Amino acid sequence: MKKKYPESAMMSYGYNPAEYGGAVKCPIFQTSTFVFPTAEEGKRQFELAYGLDEAKEGEEKAYIYSRISNPNLEICEKRLALWEAAEDGAFFASGMAAISTAFLSFLKPGDLLLHGHTLYGGTSHFIEEILPLMGVKILSFSPNESKEQILDRLKDSGELPALKMIYAETPSNPTNALVDIAMLRSLIDELNSENQIILAVDNTYMGPVWQHPMAHGADLVLYSATKYIAGHSDVIAGACLGNAELMLQIRTMRTFLGNMIDPNTAWLISRSLETLKIRMDRQAYNARKVADYLKGHPLVERLYYPGHLEAVDGRQYDIYQRQCMSGGGMISFDIKGDEKDAFAFLNGLRTIKLAVSLGSSESLAEHPASMTHAGVPREERMAHGITDQMIRLSIGLEHFEDLIGDIDHAFSASRQPENSLKEWMLEDSPL
Ligand SMILES: *Cc1c(COP(=O)(O)O)cnc(C)c1O
């Protein structure tokens, strides 16, 4: 039989209703521990869990304790892995839990981590403030650098032999700058190092529907599942995917850090995965409509949207064509003026909510310079294009005409700042 599309498998994969009284949906296994039928069986399961012995042909691992695994956790992990065609996937208590666990699993004192700019604020803090305390060395590159420039930088640092991991976020938050995953893979292959150098990619912005980093040579794919995967602004979670060998190390670290998700969160994520494709498709459709509107707008100084790169940047467009299957659902733009104009615009929005986070059913807007990227020093922010005029939009599932109407209204309000707050309070008070 032809292999099913992932969106079809999301409704059934890994669950057999006949085993659970015919329940069409998997029940929530709200249990911390699992009963062994005999002491011998308990002993055997621990031998397998600790890797003291290999499983025999046909022998199944049983559940032991919900920090290690649980039926709800296992089902949503198997289903997520289908999207990336990955051998294994693991869910975590947050995107930061997944990312920090990946670092802690593979980096030791003296190792070098090469990372791209710009990164999610929390990731950037962990890399710049926490990893150095553990003796991990760090070096960065920008999305505009060529392979040769990055190699030269690595050689000049004198730390090339210590390189253990390359970490990139693409498109990067909040500028939508694209990093060439295949280029990083070929850089690693060229180095022909004796130690395995791991290529890890944060795919939160595009995935798992619009971009498959492993197909371009990534070893690990990381997610804030809080965003598109869970998709309803009601869950905090993260995920990591890769081959069985790397994932065994990640899972082992997770067992001892104890940062897995609970059965109820896992159940909510399985629920969300059923609508992942249709949500992301509609969000991308809406985002293109909004980007088309913003493109010609007289109050937009600069637009950052991967689907509109063709006329803007040839190199970025080339990466986009090879790597992304859609322009995605995230749009940033510089409004003409300064912080005051950006704030007046944000205060003038009514349908689009003023909040951080992204990838949810409702549209959200925020001001990266003073919110998500407030921790980045001003000079560094400016160097990466995170201006005081920048506004970041996460496009949701509303009708695109309502979104464009709202943005249109906020633009007018931004030019009469003294009126906008009053008008918003009178017309559409959420209370
Ligand atoms: C939100 C986000 C994270 C962190 O995820 P949490 O679930 O908030 O811990 C990491 N990377 C990117 C790109 C994000 O947008």
Tab-separated table of N, CA and C in Angstrom, residues 84 88 98-99 101-103 105-106 165-168 181 185 198-203 213-214 217-223 239-243 245-248 250:
chain	number	residue	atom	x	y	z
A	84	GLU	N	9.054	14.700	9.671
A	84	GLU	CA	10.456	14.946	9.303
A	84	GLU	C	11.089	13.705	8.691
A	88	ASP	N	13.531	9.099	15.074
A	88	ASP	CA	12.976	9.240	16.419
A	88	ASP	C	12.763	10.719	16.737
A	98	ALA	N	14.074	21.617	25.122
A	98	ALA	CA	14.589	20.784	24.025
A	98	ALA	C	15.964	21.288	23.584
A	99	ILE	N	16.091	22.610	23.428
A	99	ILE	CA	17.342	23.195	22.927
A	99	ILE	C	18.465	23.021	23.953
A	101	THR	N	18.676	20.841	26.338
A	101	THR	CA	19.015	19.421	26.494
A	101	THR	C	19.907	18.952	25.337
A	102	ALA	N	19.641	19.468	24.125
A	102	ALA	CA	20.497	19.096	22.985
A	102	ALA	C	21.928	19.603	23.227
A	103	PHE	N	22.072	20.826	23.734
A	103	PHE	CA	23.420	21.345	24.029
A	103	PHE	C	24.090	20.494	25.104
A	105	SER	N	23.592	17.506	25.935
A	105	SER	CA	23.854	16.119	25.542
A	105	SER	C	25.166	15.985	24.765
A	106	PHE	N	25.570	17.032	24.050
A	106	PHE	CA	26.716	16.860	23.142
A	106	PHE	C	27.898	17.786	23.415
A	165	MET	N	29.640	21.349	17.418
A	165	MET	CA	28.254	21.525	16.979
A	165	MET	C	28.102	22.843	16.216
A	166	ILE	N	27.268	22.801	15.163
A	166	ILE	CA	26.854	24.034	14.491
A	166	ILE	C	25.350	24.167	14.713
A	167	TYR	N	24.946	25.354	15.155
A	167	TYR	CA	23.546	25.573	15.494
A	167	TYR	C	23.011	26.745	14.684
A	168	ALA	N	21.887	26.530	14.011
A	168	ALA	CA	21.300	27.606	13.215
A	168	ALA	C	19.800	27.652	13.399
A	181	ILE	N	21.159	25.531	5.029
A	181	ILE	CA	21.464	24.297	5.780
A	181	ILE	C	22.413	23.403	4.982
A	185	ARG	N	26.069	21.810	5.994
A	185	ARG	CA	26.375	20.372	5.894
A	185	ARG	C	27.661	20.167	5.107
A	198	ILE	N	27.981	17.936	14.972
A	198	ILE	CA	26.530	17.832	14.833
A	198	ILE	C	25.943	19.132	14.292
A	199	LEU	N	25.101	19.004	13.282
A	199	LEU	CA	24.401	20.170	12.731
A	199	LEU	C	22.970	20.188	13.271
A	200	ALA	N	22.674	21.186	14.099
A	200	ALA	CA	21.347	21.294	14.720
A	200	ALA	C	20.627	22.523	14.179
A	201	VAL	N	19.354	22.354	13.826
A	201	VAL	CA	18.593	23.458	13.231
A	201	VAL	C	17.277	23.663	13.983
A	202	ASP	N	17.044	24.892	14.408
A	202	ASP	CA	15.764	25.256	15.011
A	202	ASP	C	14.790	25.545	13.864
A	203	ASN	N	13.776	24.691	13.730
A	203	ASN	CA	12.836	24.773	12.601
A	203	ASN	C	11.471	25.327	13.033
A	213	PRO	N	14.627	20.233	7.584
A	213	PRO	CA	16.076	20.414	7.688
A	213	PRO	C	16.888	19.132	7.489
A	214	MET	N	16.343	17.987	7.925
A	214	MET	CA	17.127	16.749	7.792
A	214	MET	C	17.343	16.390	6.319
A	217	GLY	N	20.464	17.940	5.275
A	217	GLY	CA	21.710	17.546	5.940
A	217	GLY	C	21.793	17.837	7.419
A	218	ALA	N	20.727	18.345	8.039
A	218	ALA	CA	20.766	18.570	9.491
A	218	ALA	C	20.751	17.228	10.219
A	219	ASP	N	21.453	17.165	11.373
A	219	ASP	CA	21.432	15.948	12.200
A	219	ASP	C	20.305	16.010	13.215
A	220	LEU	N	20.065	17.196	13.755
A	220	LEU	CA	19.017	17.362	14.760
A	220	LEU	C	18.097	18.504	14.340
A	221	VAL	N	16.810	18.308	14.553
A	221	VAL	CA	15.842	19.374	14.308
A	221	VAL	C	15.178	19.709	15.642
A	222	LEU	N	15.134	20.997	15.951
A	222	LEU	CA	14.578	21.432	17.233
A	222	LEU	C	13.351	22.301	17.016
A	223	TYR	N	12.443	22.213	17.977
A	223	TYR	CA	11.215	22.988	17.878
A	223	TYR	C	10.813	23.585	19.208
A	239	ALA	N	10.437	20.137	21.112
A	239	ALA	CA	10.705	18.818	20.532
A	239	ALA	C	12.087	18.788	19.912
A	240	CYS	N	12.627	17.572	19.817
A	240	CYS	CA	13.894	17.344	19.130
A	240	CYS	C	13.763	16.068	18.320
A	241	LEU	N	14.257	16.097	17.069
A	241	LEU	CA	14.196	14.911	16.201
A	241	LEU	C	15.559	14.633	15.598
A	242	GLY	N	15.788	13.340	15.276
A	242	GLY	CA	17.058	12.976	14.657
A	242	GLY	C	17.132	11.477	14.452
A	243	ASN	N	18.340	10.975	14.167
A	243	ASN	CA	18.467	9.525	13.998
A	243	ASN	C	18.477	8.837	15.369
A	245	GLU	N	20.534	6.987	16.952
A	245	GLU	CA	21.753	7.036	17.769
A	245	GLU	C	21.853	8.361	18.553
A	246	LEU	N	21.648	9.474	17.849
A	246	LEU	CA	21.708	10.769	18.538
A	246	LEU	C	20.551	10.918	19.513
A	247	MET	N	19.375	10.422	19.095
A	247	MET	CA	18.203	10.585	19.951
A	247	MET	C	18.310	9.755	21.226
A	248	LEU	N	19.059	8.652	21.170
A	248	LEU	CA	19.252	7.859	22.395
A	248	LEU	C	19.982	8.717	23.437
A	250	ILE	N	19.986	11.999	23.561
A	250	ILE	CA	19.070	13.073	23.979
A	250	ILE	C	18.032	12.536	24.964
